[in-house]
Amino acid sequence: MEDRPASVSSPTPRHRGRRILLWFLLVLVILGAGAFIAADFYLHRAAPILRARIIDTLSTRFDSRVELDRFDVSVLRGFEVSGGGLKIYPNNLDMDAPLFSVERFSFHTGWQGLFHSPTHIGQVQISGLGINMPPKDQRKGMPKLQKPGEEAHKRKIEVVVDELLINNATLILKTDKPGKIPLEFDIASLRLTSVGAGQPMHFHAILTNPKPVGNIDTTGSFGPYVTASPGDTPVAGVYDFSHADLNSIKGIGGMLSSTGKYQGTLNSIVVDGQTDTPNFSLDTANHPMPLHTNFHAIVDGTNGDTYLQPVDATLGHSHILAKGDVVRAEGGRGHDIHLDVTVDHANIADMLQLGVKTEPPLMTGALKLQTKLYLPPGKVRVTDKLHLQGTFQITNAHFTNPKIQGKVDQLSLRAQGKPKEANQESKGGEAANEASTMQGEFALGDSKLTISHLVYTVPGANIAMDGVYSLDGKQFDFHGKARLDAHVSQMVTGWKSALLKLADPFFAKNGAGTEVPISVTGTNSEPHFGLDFGHKDKEKNGNPPQQQGGTPPPAQPQQ
């Protein structure tokens, strides 16, 4: 038999599938290795490109030297970039501190846009932004911002940003005026859109106001920035100032809220708004009262000076109108407040309830008042440093203390020659409840009210006095003269009247039936009314009695 060659068996389908799988896996490994090599090459090439574009853009935009300490790139989802230690020093300004500094930043850009110019970035997140504005007379040397596409130093701006999200920013406005410290603003959160140079920036900011402590939420537009004269930069927006704790200002209390709008330029911002404080109080009394204001003000955003034109306020049921200014004090520590205040359609009870501990208020009646107010800066209570100087008039006045009102009624009845009615009231009879009027000049300081040229009038009597009244209600010390219509003998009954007829000529002076020196001393709860011949004798001897507490310093002149 002839030998037949052995037959070669063909591979089974299973073996063919394994070979194909192996080849497929090998190809994947090769492609994966190539991808990693390409990505590594791409990353090492792209990171310097992007870093250079950022530095070049900032250098061009701000005509400045730019430092960038950290710059990291991740390629997991496009290009995610983070960095920090960014500092920008303008070429035309001699500054030790950078004009702008950033502690940390991050942003994301797609793969495709990396090698296109300009590189487009949707959003940049920034933390720890510092802005140090030089003194006003040096700002002419600040860099002029270049618009995208414009050439500056023969380089083009290569990065465009749509939106900035900024946390924990600080703006410092430096000054070269002797004795003044830089003005500093802390911004908790700030969102800027349409960041392109030459265009207004739309913003939403949340700020923590240092004093009174509260939250400011504001939305508006800023710019385009005027480099040569930053104060001429346009600004407009609306604000909501909420949960402002007035207790953070020593001497006053309450929770204030305010809303309003503003527009103008940075050095002349017109603000129209309103405030509500349902529980406004002074610590001399701690009697919360509702306070509402509408105001029109001009604010210089470069130094914080504010000009009130005017403030229209309602305290309780009383109307108050104030005009003046709030300006930075010498030394830069706080503000000096100078106001011209007019009070009309008011009740004296509202003012006493706000400022005096005694409850109920000592007096009710219609009040008109004009005063100059001066409030210097300082850490002492508001009531301890407040100075007022002006004139007042109270009509249809009644004392809420029955003892005081009873004394007033008896004085009026006896001054009219009605001693029987006066005796009946003193024994618990029907009260006359006579209305009185008063007017005079006053000066407030050191929590004491000094009143001069006081003219107090009730039916039958005209009383001129000077004295001191403490805001805590613990001190009355008034002295003066009482001019009464009736003669001395007409103010009493029975044998006393007959006996005093001999004295009538001695007390009848200057057209009055009776003229005698009197005093009102004591406290709100225990007042003492009486004749004051001893006080008169001391004045004749050139040794007037000292008023307790002294005379408060006059209000400072309006500046």
Coordinates of C-alpha atoms in Angstrom, one line a residue:
M1 CA 0.0 0.0 0.0
E2 CA 1.2 3.4 -0.8
D3 CA 1.9 5.7 2.2
R4 CA -0.5 8.7 2.4
P5 CA 0.6 12.0 3.8
A6 CA -0.9 12.9 7.2
S7 CA -3.7 15.4 6.9
V8 CA -3.3 18.8 8.7
S9 CA -6.2 19.6 10.8
S10 CA -7.7 23.2 10.3
P11 CA -8.1 25.4 13.4
T12 CA -11.4 25.2 15.1
P13 CA -13.6 28.3 15.4
R14 CA -12.8 28.5 19.1
H15 CA -9.1 28.9 18.4
R16 CA -9.7 31.5 15.7
G17 CA -11.7 33.6 18.2
R18 CA -8.9 33.5 20.8
R19 CA -6.4 34.7 18.2
I20 CA -8.6 37.5 17.1
L21 CA -9.1 38.6 20.8
L22 CA -5.4 38.5 21.5
W23 CA -4.6 40.6 18.5
F24 CA -7.4 43.0 19.5
L25 CA -6.1 43.3 23.0
L26 CA -2.6 43.9 21.7
V27 CA -3.8 46.7 19.4
L28 CA -5.6 48.3 22.4
V29 CA -2.5 48.1 24.5
I30 CA -0.5 49.7 21.7
L31 CA -3.1 52.4 21.2
G32 CA -3.4 53.0 24.9
A33 CA 0.3 53.4 25.3
G34 CA 0.3 55.8 22.4
A35 CA -2.6 57.8 23.9
F36 CA -0.7 58.1 27.2
I37 CA 2.4 59.1 25.4
A38 CA 0.4 61.7 23.3
A39 CA -1.4 62.9 26.4
D40 CA 1.8 63.3 28.3
F41 CA 3.4 65.1 25.4
Y42 CA 0.2 67.2 25.0
L43 CA 0.1 68.0 28.7
H44 CA 3.7 69.0 28.9
R45 CA 3.3 71.2 25.9
A46 CA -0.1 72.6 26.8
A47 CA 0.6 73.6 30.4
P48 CA 3.4 76.0 29.5
I49 CA 1.3 77.3 26.6
L50 CA -1.6 78.1 28.8
R51 CA 0.5 79.5 31.6
A52 CA 2.3 81.8 29.1
R53 CA -1.0 82.9 27.7
I54 CA -2.4 83.8 31.1
I55 CA 0.8 85.8 32.1
D56 CA 0.9 87.5 28.7
T57 CA -2.8 88.4 28.8
L58 CA -2.5 89.9 32.3
S59 CA 0.7 91.6 31.5
T60 CA -0.9 93.2 28.4
R61 CA -4.2 94.0 30.0
F62 CA -2.7 95.8 33.0
D63 CA 0.6 96.9 31.5
S64 CA 2.3 95.2 34.4
R65 CA 4.9 92.8 35.6
V66 CA 3.2 89.5 36.5
E67 CA 4.3 86.8 38.9
L68 CA 2.7 83.4 39.1
D69 CA 4.0 81.1 41.8
R70 CA 1.9 77.9 41.2
F71 CA 0.3 76.6 38.0
D72 CA -1.1 73.0 37.8
V73 CA -3.0 71.3 35.0
S74 CA -5.2 68.2 35.1
V75 CA -6.4 66.4 31.9
L76 CA -9.2 64.2 33.4
R77 CA -12.0 66.4 32.0
G78 CA -10.5 68.7 29.5
F79 CA -8.0 71.0 31.1
E80 CA -8.6 71.8 34.7
V81 CA -6.2 74.5 35.9
S82 CA -5.4 75.6 39.4
G83 CA -2.8 77.9 40.8
G84 CA -1.9 80.6 43.2
G85 CA 0.5 83.3 44.3
L86 CA -0.5 85.6 41.5
K87 CA 0.8 89.2 41.8
I88 CA 0.5 92.1 39.4
Y89 CA 2.8 95.1 39.6
P90 CA 2.0 98.0 37.3
N91 CA 5.0 99.2 35.3
N92 CA 4.3 102.9 35.8
L93 CA 3.7 102.8 39.6
D94 CA 6.3 102.4 42.3
M95 CA 4.5 100.0 44.6
D96 CA 5.9 97.7 47.3
A97 CA 2.6 95.7 47.4
P98 CA 1.1 94.4 44.2
L99 CA -1.9 96.2 42.7
F100 CA -3.7 92.9 42.5
S101 CA -2.9 89.6 44.3
V102 CA -4.7 86.2 44.3
E103 CA -4.1 83.5 46.8
R104 CA -5.8 80.7 44.8
F105 CA -7.6 80.4 41.4
S106 CA -9.0 77.6 39.3
F107 CA -10.8 77.3 35.9
H108 CA -11.7 74.7 33.2
T109 CA -11.2 75.0 29.5
G110 CA -11.9 72.4 26.7
W111 CA -9.3 70.6 24.7
Q112 CA -10.3 72.2 21.4
G113 CA -10.0 75.8 22.6
L114 CA -6.5 75.4 24.0
F115 CA -4.7 75.9 20.8
H116 CA -7.0 78.6 19.5
S117 CA -6.4 82.2 20.2
P118 CA -7.9 83.8 22.1
T119 CA -8.5 81.0 24.6
H120 CA -12.0 81.1 25.9
I121 CA -12.7 80.4 29.6
G122 CA -16.2 80.3 30.8
Q123 CA -15.7 80.7 34.6
V124 CA -12.7 81.5 36.9
Q125 CA -13.0 80.9 40.6
I126 CA -10.8 83.1 42.8
S127 CA -10.2 83.0 46.5
G128 CA -8.3 85.6 48.5
L129 CA -8.3 88.5 46.1
G130 CA -6.4 91.6 47.2
I131 CA -6.7 95.0 45.5
N132 CA -4.4 97.8 46.7
M133 CA -5.3 101.1 45.2
P134 CA -2.6 103.8 45.4
P135 CA -3.3 107.3 46.8
K136 CA -5.5 109.4 44.6
D137 CA -2.8 111.6 43.2
Q138 CA -0.8 108.5 42.1
R139 CA -3.6 106.9 40.2
K140 CA -2.8 108.7 37.0
G141 CA 0.1 106.2 36.6
M142 CA -2.2 103.2 36.8
P143 CA -2.3 101.0 33.7
K144 CA -4.8 101.7 31.0
L145 CA -6.8 98.6 30.4
Q146 CA -6.6 97.3 26.8
K147 CA -9.6 95.9 25.0
P148 CA -9.5 92.4 23.7
G149 CA -8.0 92.5 20.2
E150 CA -6.1 95.8 20.8
E151 CA -2.4 95.6 20.7
A152 CA -0.4 96.6 23.7
H153 CA 3.4 96.4 23.5
K154 CA 2.8 94.5 20.2
R155 CA 1.1 91.6 21.9
K156 CA -2.5 90.5 21.7
I157 CA -4.7 89.5 24.6
E158 CA -5.0 85.7 24.3
V159 CA -7.5 84.8 27.1
V160 CA -11.1 85.9 27.4
V161 CA -13.1 85.2 30.6
D162 CA -16.9 85.2 30.8
E163 CA -17.4 85.1 34.5
L164 CA -15.4 85.6 37.8
L165 CA -16.5 84.0 41.0
I166 CA -14.6 85.6 43.9
N167 CA -14.6 84.7 47.6
N168 CA -12.9 86.6 50.4
A169 CA -11.8 89.8 48.6
T170 CA -10.2 92.9 50.2
L171 CA -10.2 96.3 48.6
I172 CA -7.8 98.9 50.1
L173 CA -7.9 102.6 49.1
K174 CA -4.6 104.1 50.2
T175 CA -4.2 107.8 51.1
D176 CA -1.3 110.1 51.3
K177 CA -3.1 112.6 53.6
P178 CA -1.3 113.0 57.0
G179 CA -3.1 111.4 59.9
K180 CA -5.5 109.3 57.7
I181 CA -5.4 105.6 57.4
P182 CA -6.4 103.6 54.3
L183 CA -10.0 102.8 53.7
E184 CA -10.6 99.0 53.6
F185 CA -13.6 97.0 52.4
D186 CA -14.1 93.3 53.0
I187 CA -16.1 91.4 50.4
A188 CA -17.3 87.9 51.3
S189 CA -18.6 87.0 47.8
L190 CA -18.5 88.7 44.4
R191 CA -19.6 87.5 41.0
L192 CA -18.5 89.5 37.9
T193 CA -19.8 88.8 34.4
S194 CA -18.9 90.4 31.0
V195 CA -15.4 90.9 32.2
G196 CA -14.1 92.2 28.8
A197 CA -12.1 95.4 29.1
G198 CA -13.9 98.6 28.0
Q199 CA -17.3 97.1 29.0
P200 CA -19.3 97.5 32.2
M201 CA -19.0 94.6 34.6
H202 CA -22.2 93.2 35.9
F203 CA -21.8 92.0 39.5
H204 CA -23.5 90.4 42.4
A205 CA -21.8 90.8 45.8
I206 CA -22.3 89.8 49.4
L207 CA -20.5 91.9 51.9
T208 CA -20.3 91.8 55.7
N209 CA -20.6 95.4 57.0
P210 CA -18.2 95.9 59.9
K211 CA -20.3 98.4 61.9
P212 CA -23.2 98.0 62.3
V213 CA -22.5 94.3 61.7
G214 CA -24.9 93.1 59.0
N215 CA -25.1 91.5 55.5
I216 CA -25.2 93.6 52.3
D217 CA -26.5 91.9 49.2
T218 CA -26.0 94.1 46.1
T219 CA -26.4 93.6 42.3
G220 CA -25.5 96.1 39.6
S221 CA -22.9 97.2 37.1
F222 CA -19.5 98.8 37.5
G223 CA -17.4 100.4 34.7
P224 CA -15.9 100.7 32.3
Y225 CA -13.1 101.4 34.6
V226 CA -11.5 104.9 34.2
T227 CA -7.9 104.2 34.8
A228 CA -6.6 107.8 34.8
S229 CA -9.4 108.9 37.2
P230 CA -10.9 105.9 39.1
G231 CA -13.4 108.2 40.8
D232 CA -15.1 108.9 37.5
T233 CA -15.9 105.2 37.0
P234 CA -19.7 104.6 36.6
V235 CA -21.5 102.5 39.1
A236 CA -25.2 101.6 39.5
G237 CA -27.2 99.0 41.3
V238 CA -29.6 98.0 44.1
Y239 CA -28.9 96.8 47.6
D240 CA -30.4 94.9 50.5
F241 CA -28.9 95.5 53.9
S242 CA -30.3 93.0 56.4
H243 CA -29.9 92.0 60.0
A244 CA -27.7 95.0 60.9
D245 CA -27.2 94.7 64.6
L246 CA -27.0 98.2 66.0
N247 CA -25.9 96.8 69.3
S248 CA -22.4 96.6 67.7
I249 CA -22.3 100.4 68.1
K250 CA -21.8 101.2 71.7
G251 CA -24.7 103.1 73.2
I252 CA -27.5 102.2 70.8
G253 CA -29.5 99.1 70.0
G254 CA -31.9 97.5 67.6
M255 CA -32.0 95.5 64.4
L256 CA -31.9 97.6 61.2
S257 CA -32.8 96.6 57.7
S258 CA -32.4 98.8 54.6
T259 CA -33.1 98.7 50.9
G260 CA -32.4 101.1 48.1
K261 CA -30.7 101.9 44.8
Y262 CA -27.6 103.8 43.7
Q263 CA -26.1 105.3 40.6
G264 CA -23.4 107.8 39.6
T265 CA -19.7 107.7 39.6
L266 CA -17.4 106.2 42.2
N267 CA -16.6 109.5 43.8
S268 CA -20.3 110.7 43.7
I269 CA -22.8 107.9 44.2
V270 CA -26.4 109.0 44.5
V271 CA -28.2 106.7 47.0
D272 CA -31.9 106.6 47.6
G273 CA -33.3 104.2 50.2
Q274 CA -35.1 103.5 53.3
T275 CA -34.4 102.0 56.7
D276 CA -36.6 100.2 59.3
T277 CA -35.6 99.6 62.9
P278 CA -38.6 98.3 64.8
N279 CA -36.7 98.3 68.1
F280 CA -34.3 101.3 68.0
S281 CA -33.1 102.2 71.5
L282 CA -30.5 104.2 73.5
D283 CA -28.8 102.6 76.4
T284 CA -29.7 105.6 78.6
A285 CA -33.3 104.3 78.6
N286 CA -33.4 100.9 76.9
H287 CA -36.9 101.7 75.7
P288 CA -37.3 100.2 72.1
M289 CA -39.1 102.4 69.7
P290 CA -39.9 102.1 66.0
L291 CA -37.7 104.2 63.7
H292 CA -38.3 104.5 59.9
T293 CA -36.3 106.7 57.6
N294 CA -36.3 107.7 53.9
F295 CA -33.0 109.2 52.7
H296 CA -31.2 110.8 49.8
A297 CA -27.5 110.8 50.1
I298 CA -24.3 111.5 48.1
V299 CA -21.5 109.0 48.8
D300 CA -17.8 109.4 47.8
G301 CA -16.9 105.7 47.3
T302 CA -13.2 106.6 47.2
N303 CA -13.1 107.6 50.9
G304 CA -16.5 106.8 52.4
D305 CA -17.6 110.4 53.0
T306 CA -21.4 110.7 53.0
Y307 CA -23.6 113.8 52.5
L308 CA -27.2 113.4 53.7
Q309 CA -29.6 115.5 51.6
P310 CA -31.8 114.8 53.6
V311 CA -32.9 112.0 56.0
D312 CA -36.6 112.0 56.6
A313 CA -37.3 110.0 59.8
T314 CA -40.3 109.0 61.9
L315 CA -39.6 108.0 65.5
G316 CA -42.7 106.7 67.1
H317 CA -45.2 109.4 66.1
S318 CA -42.7 112.2 65.6
H319 CA -41.3 113.6 62.4
I320 CA -37.5 114.4 62.1
L321 CA -35.7 116.0 59.2
A322 CA -31.8 115.9 59.2
K323 CA -29.2 117.3 56.7
G324 CA -25.5 117.1 57.0
D325 CA -22.4 115.0 56.5
V326 CA -20.6 111.9 57.8
V327 CA -16.9 112.4 57.0
R328 CA -13.7 110.6 57.9
A329 CA -12.2 112.0 61.1
E330 CA -8.6 113.2 61.4
G331 CA -6.4 110.2 62.1
G332 CA -8.8 108.1 60.0
R333 CA -10.3 106.4 63.1
G334 CA -14.0 106.6 62.5
H335 CA -16.2 109.4 61.2
D336 CA -17.3 112.8 62.4
I337 CA -21.1 113.3 62.0
H338 CA -22.4 116.9 61.7
L339 CA -26.2 117.3 61.2
D340 CA -28.7 120.1 61.2
V341 CA -31.8 118.6 62.7
T342 CA -35.4 119.9 62.6
V343 CA -38.2 118.2 64.6
D344 CA -41.8 119.2 63.8
H345 CA -45.1 117.5 64.2
A346 CA -43.6 115.7 67.1
N347 CA -44.4 114.7 70.7
I348 CA -42.0 115.3 73.5
A349 CA -43.0 112.0 75.0
D350 CA -41.3 110.2 72.0
M351 CA -38.0 111.9 72.7
L352 CA -38.2 111.3 76.4
Q353 CA -39.1 107.7 76.0
L354 CA -36.1 107.2 73.7
G355 CA -33.6 108.9 75.9
V356 CA -34.8 108.8 79.5
K357 CA -35.1 105.8 81.8
T358 CA -38.2 107.1 83.6
E359 CA -41.4 105.3 82.6
P360 CA -43.9 106.7 81.6
P361 CA -42.2 109.7 79.9
L362 CA -42.1 112.8 82.1
M363 CA -44.2 114.9 79.8
T364 CA -46.5 114.9 76.8
G365 CA -47.0 117.8 74.4
A366 CA -46.3 119.1 70.9
L367 CA -42.6 119.6 70.2
K368 CA -40.8 121.7 67.8
L369 CA -37.0 121.7 67.8
Q370 CA -34.0 122.8 65.8
T371 CA -30.5 121.7 66.7
K372 CA -27.0 121.2 65.5
L373 CA -25.8 117.6 66.2
Y374 CA -22.2 116.6 66.5
L375 CA -21.1 113.0 67.1
P376 CA -17.4 112.4 67.1
P377 CA -15.8 109.0 66.7
G378 CA -14.7 106.9 69.6
K379 CA -15.4 103.8 71.6
V380 CA -17.5 105.4 74.3
R381 CA -21.3 105.2 74.3
V382 CA -23.2 107.3 71.7
T383 CA -25.0 109.2 74.5
D384 CA -21.7 110.0 76.2
K385 CA -20.2 111.6 73.1
L386 CA -23.3 113.1 71.5
H387 CA -23.5 116.9 71.5
L388 CA -26.6 119.0 70.7
Q389 CA -27.1 122.7 70.7
G390 CA -30.3 124.4 69.6
T391 CA -33.7 125.7 70.5
F392 CA -37.1 124.1 71.4
Q393 CA -40.7 124.8 72.0
I394 CA -43.3 122.6 73.7
T395 CA -47.0 123.5 73.7
N396 CA -50.0 121.9 75.4
A397 CA -47.7 120.2 77.8
H398 CA -48.9 118.0 80.6
F399 CA -46.8 116.1 83.2
T400 CA -47.4 112.4 83.5
N401 CA -46.3 112.4 87.2
P402 CA -49.4 113.4 89.2
K403 CA -47.3 115.1 91.9
I404 CA -45.6 117.4 89.3
Q405 CA -48.8 118.1 87.4
G406 CA -50.6 118.8 90.7
K407 CA -47.9 121.3 91.7
V408 CA -48.3 123.0 88.3
D409 CA -52.1 123.1 88.7
Q410 CA -51.9 124.7 92.1
L411 CA -49.3 127.2 90.9
S412 CA -51.6 128.2 88.1
L413 CA -54.7 128.5 90.2
R414 CA -52.9 130.5 92.9
A415 CA -51.2 132.7 90.3
Q416 CA -54.7 133.5 88.9
G417 CA -55.9 134.4 92.4
K418 CA -57.9 131.2 93.0
P419 CA -56.5 129.8 96.2
K420 CA -59.7 128.0 97.2
E421 CA -59.6 125.8 94.0
A422 CA -55.9 125.2 94.6
N423 CA -56.6 124.0 98.2
Q424 CA -59.3 121.7 97.0
E425 CA -57.0 120.1 94.4
S426 CA -54.3 119.7 97.0
K427 CA -56.7 117.8 99.2
G428 CA -57.7 115.3 96.4
G429 CA -60.3 117.4 94.6
E430 CA -60.8 117.5 90.9
A431 CA -57.5 118.3 89.1
A432 CA -57.4 121.4 86.9
N433 CA -54.9 119.6 84.6
E434 CA -53.6 122.9 83.3
A435 CA -51.7 122.9 80.0
S436 CA -48.4 124.6 79.9
T437 CA -45.9 125.8 77.3
M438 CA -42.2 126.1 77.4
Q439 CA -39.4 127.3 75.1
G440 CA -35.7 127.9 75.4
E441 CA -32.2 127.0 74.4
F442 CA -30.4 123.8 75.2
A443 CA -27.1 122.0 75.0
L444 CA -26.6 118.3 75.5
G445 CA -23.4 116.7 76.6
D446 CA -22.2 114.1 79.1
S447 CA -25.7 112.6 79.3
K448 CA -27.0 115.9 80.8
L449 CA -29.3 118.5 79.3
T450 CA -28.5 122.1 80.1
I451 CA -31.3 124.5 79.5
S452 CA -31.0 128.3 79.3
H453 CA -33.4 131.1 78.8
L454 CA -36.2 128.7 79.6
V455 CA -39.6 130.4 79.6
Y456 CA -42.3 128.3 81.2
T457 CA -45.9 129.5 81.0
V458 CA -49.2 128.3 82.6
P459 CA -52.4 130.3 83.0
G460 CA -51.6 133.1 85.5
A461 CA -47.8 132.5 85.6
N462 CA -44.7 133.1 83.6
I463 CA -41.5 131.5 84.8
A464 CA -38.0 132.1 83.5
M465 CA -35.4 129.5 84.5
D466 CA -32.0 128.0 83.8
G467 CA -30.8 124.6 84.9
V468 CA -29.7 121.0 84.3
Y469 CA -31.7 117.8 83.7
S470 CA -29.9 114.4 83.7
L471 CA -31.0 111.9 81.1
D472 CA -31.4 109.2 83.8
G473 CA -34.1 111.3 85.5
K474 CA -32.2 111.5 88.7
Q475 CA -31.4 115.2 88.7
F476 CA -33.4 118.4 88.4
D477 CA -31.6 121.6 89.2
F478 CA -33.5 124.6 87.9
H479 CA -33.5 128.2 89.3
G480 CA -35.2 131.3 88.1
K481 CA -38.0 133.8 88.6
A482 CA -41.8 133.4 88.7
R483 CA -44.0 136.3 87.5
L484 CA -47.6 135.8 88.7
D485 CA -50.7 137.7 87.8
A486 CA -52.1 137.7 91.4
H487 CA -50.6 139.5 94.4
V488 CA -49.2 137.5 97.2
S489 CA -52.3 138.1 99.4
Q490 CA -54.5 136.8 96.6
M491 CA -52.8 133.4 96.5
V492 CA -53.9 132.4 100.0
T493 CA -57.1 132.5 102.0
G494 CA -58.3 133.6 105.5
W495 CA -56.1 135.5 107.9
K496 CA -53.0 134.8 105.8
S497 CA -54.4 136.8 103.0
A498 CA -55.2 139.7 105.2
L499 CA -51.7 139.6 106.7
L500 CA -49.9 139.4 103.4
K501 CA -51.6 142.5 102.0
L502 CA -48.9 144.4 103.7
A503 CA -46.3 142.5 101.6
D504 CA -48.0 143.0 98.2
P505 CA -46.0 146.1 97.3
F506 CA -42.7 144.4 98.0
F507 CA -43.4 141.5 95.6
A508 CA -45.2 143.4 92.9
K509 CA -42.5 144.3 90.3
N510 CA -42.1 145.1 86.7
G511 CA -45.8 144.9 86.0
A512 CA -46.4 141.6 87.7
G513 CA -48.7 141.0 90.6
T514 CA -45.9 139.0 92.2
E515 CA -42.3 138.3 91.2
V516 CA -40.3 135.8 93.3
P517 CA -37.2 133.6 92.8
I518 CA -38.1 129.9 92.7
S519 CA -36.3 126.6 92.2
V520 CA -37.2 123.1 91.0
T521 CA -34.8 120.5 92.3
G522 CA -34.8 116.8 93.2
T523 CA -35.6 113.8 91.0
N524 CA -38.3 112.9 88.6
S525 CA -40.0 110.8 91.3
E526 CA -39.5 113.3 94.1
P527 CA -39.5 116.8 92.7
H528 CA -39.2 119.8 95.0
F529 CA -40.7 123.2 94.2
G530 CA -40.0 126.2 96.4
L531 CA -38.9 129.8 96.8
D532 CA -35.3 130.4 96.2
F533 CA -34.2 133.6 98.1
G534 CA -31.0 131.9 99.1
H535 CA -30.0 131.3 95.5
K536 CA -30.7 134.9 94.7
D537 CA -28.5 136.1 97.6
K538 CA -25.6 133.9 96.4
E539 CA -25.9 135.4 92.9
K540 CA -25.7 138.9 94.3
N541 CA -22.5 138.0 96.2
G542 CA -21.0 136.7 92.9
N543 CA -21.0 133.1 94.1
P544 CA -23.7 131.2 92.2
P545 CA -24.2 127.6 93.2
Q546 CA -22.6 125.0 91.1
Q547 CA -24.9 122.9 89.0
Q548 CA -24.4 119.2 89.7
G549 CA -22.5 117.6 86.9
G550 CA -21.2 120.9 85.4
T551 CA -22.1 122.3 82.0
P552 CA -21.7 120.0 79.0
P553 CA -19.4 121.1 76.2
P554 CA -21.2 122.9 73.4
A555 CA -21.9 121.2 70.1
Q556 CA -19.0 121.6 67.7
P557 CA -19.6 124.1 64.8
Q558 CA -20.9 122.7 61.6
Q559 CA -18.1 122.1 59.1

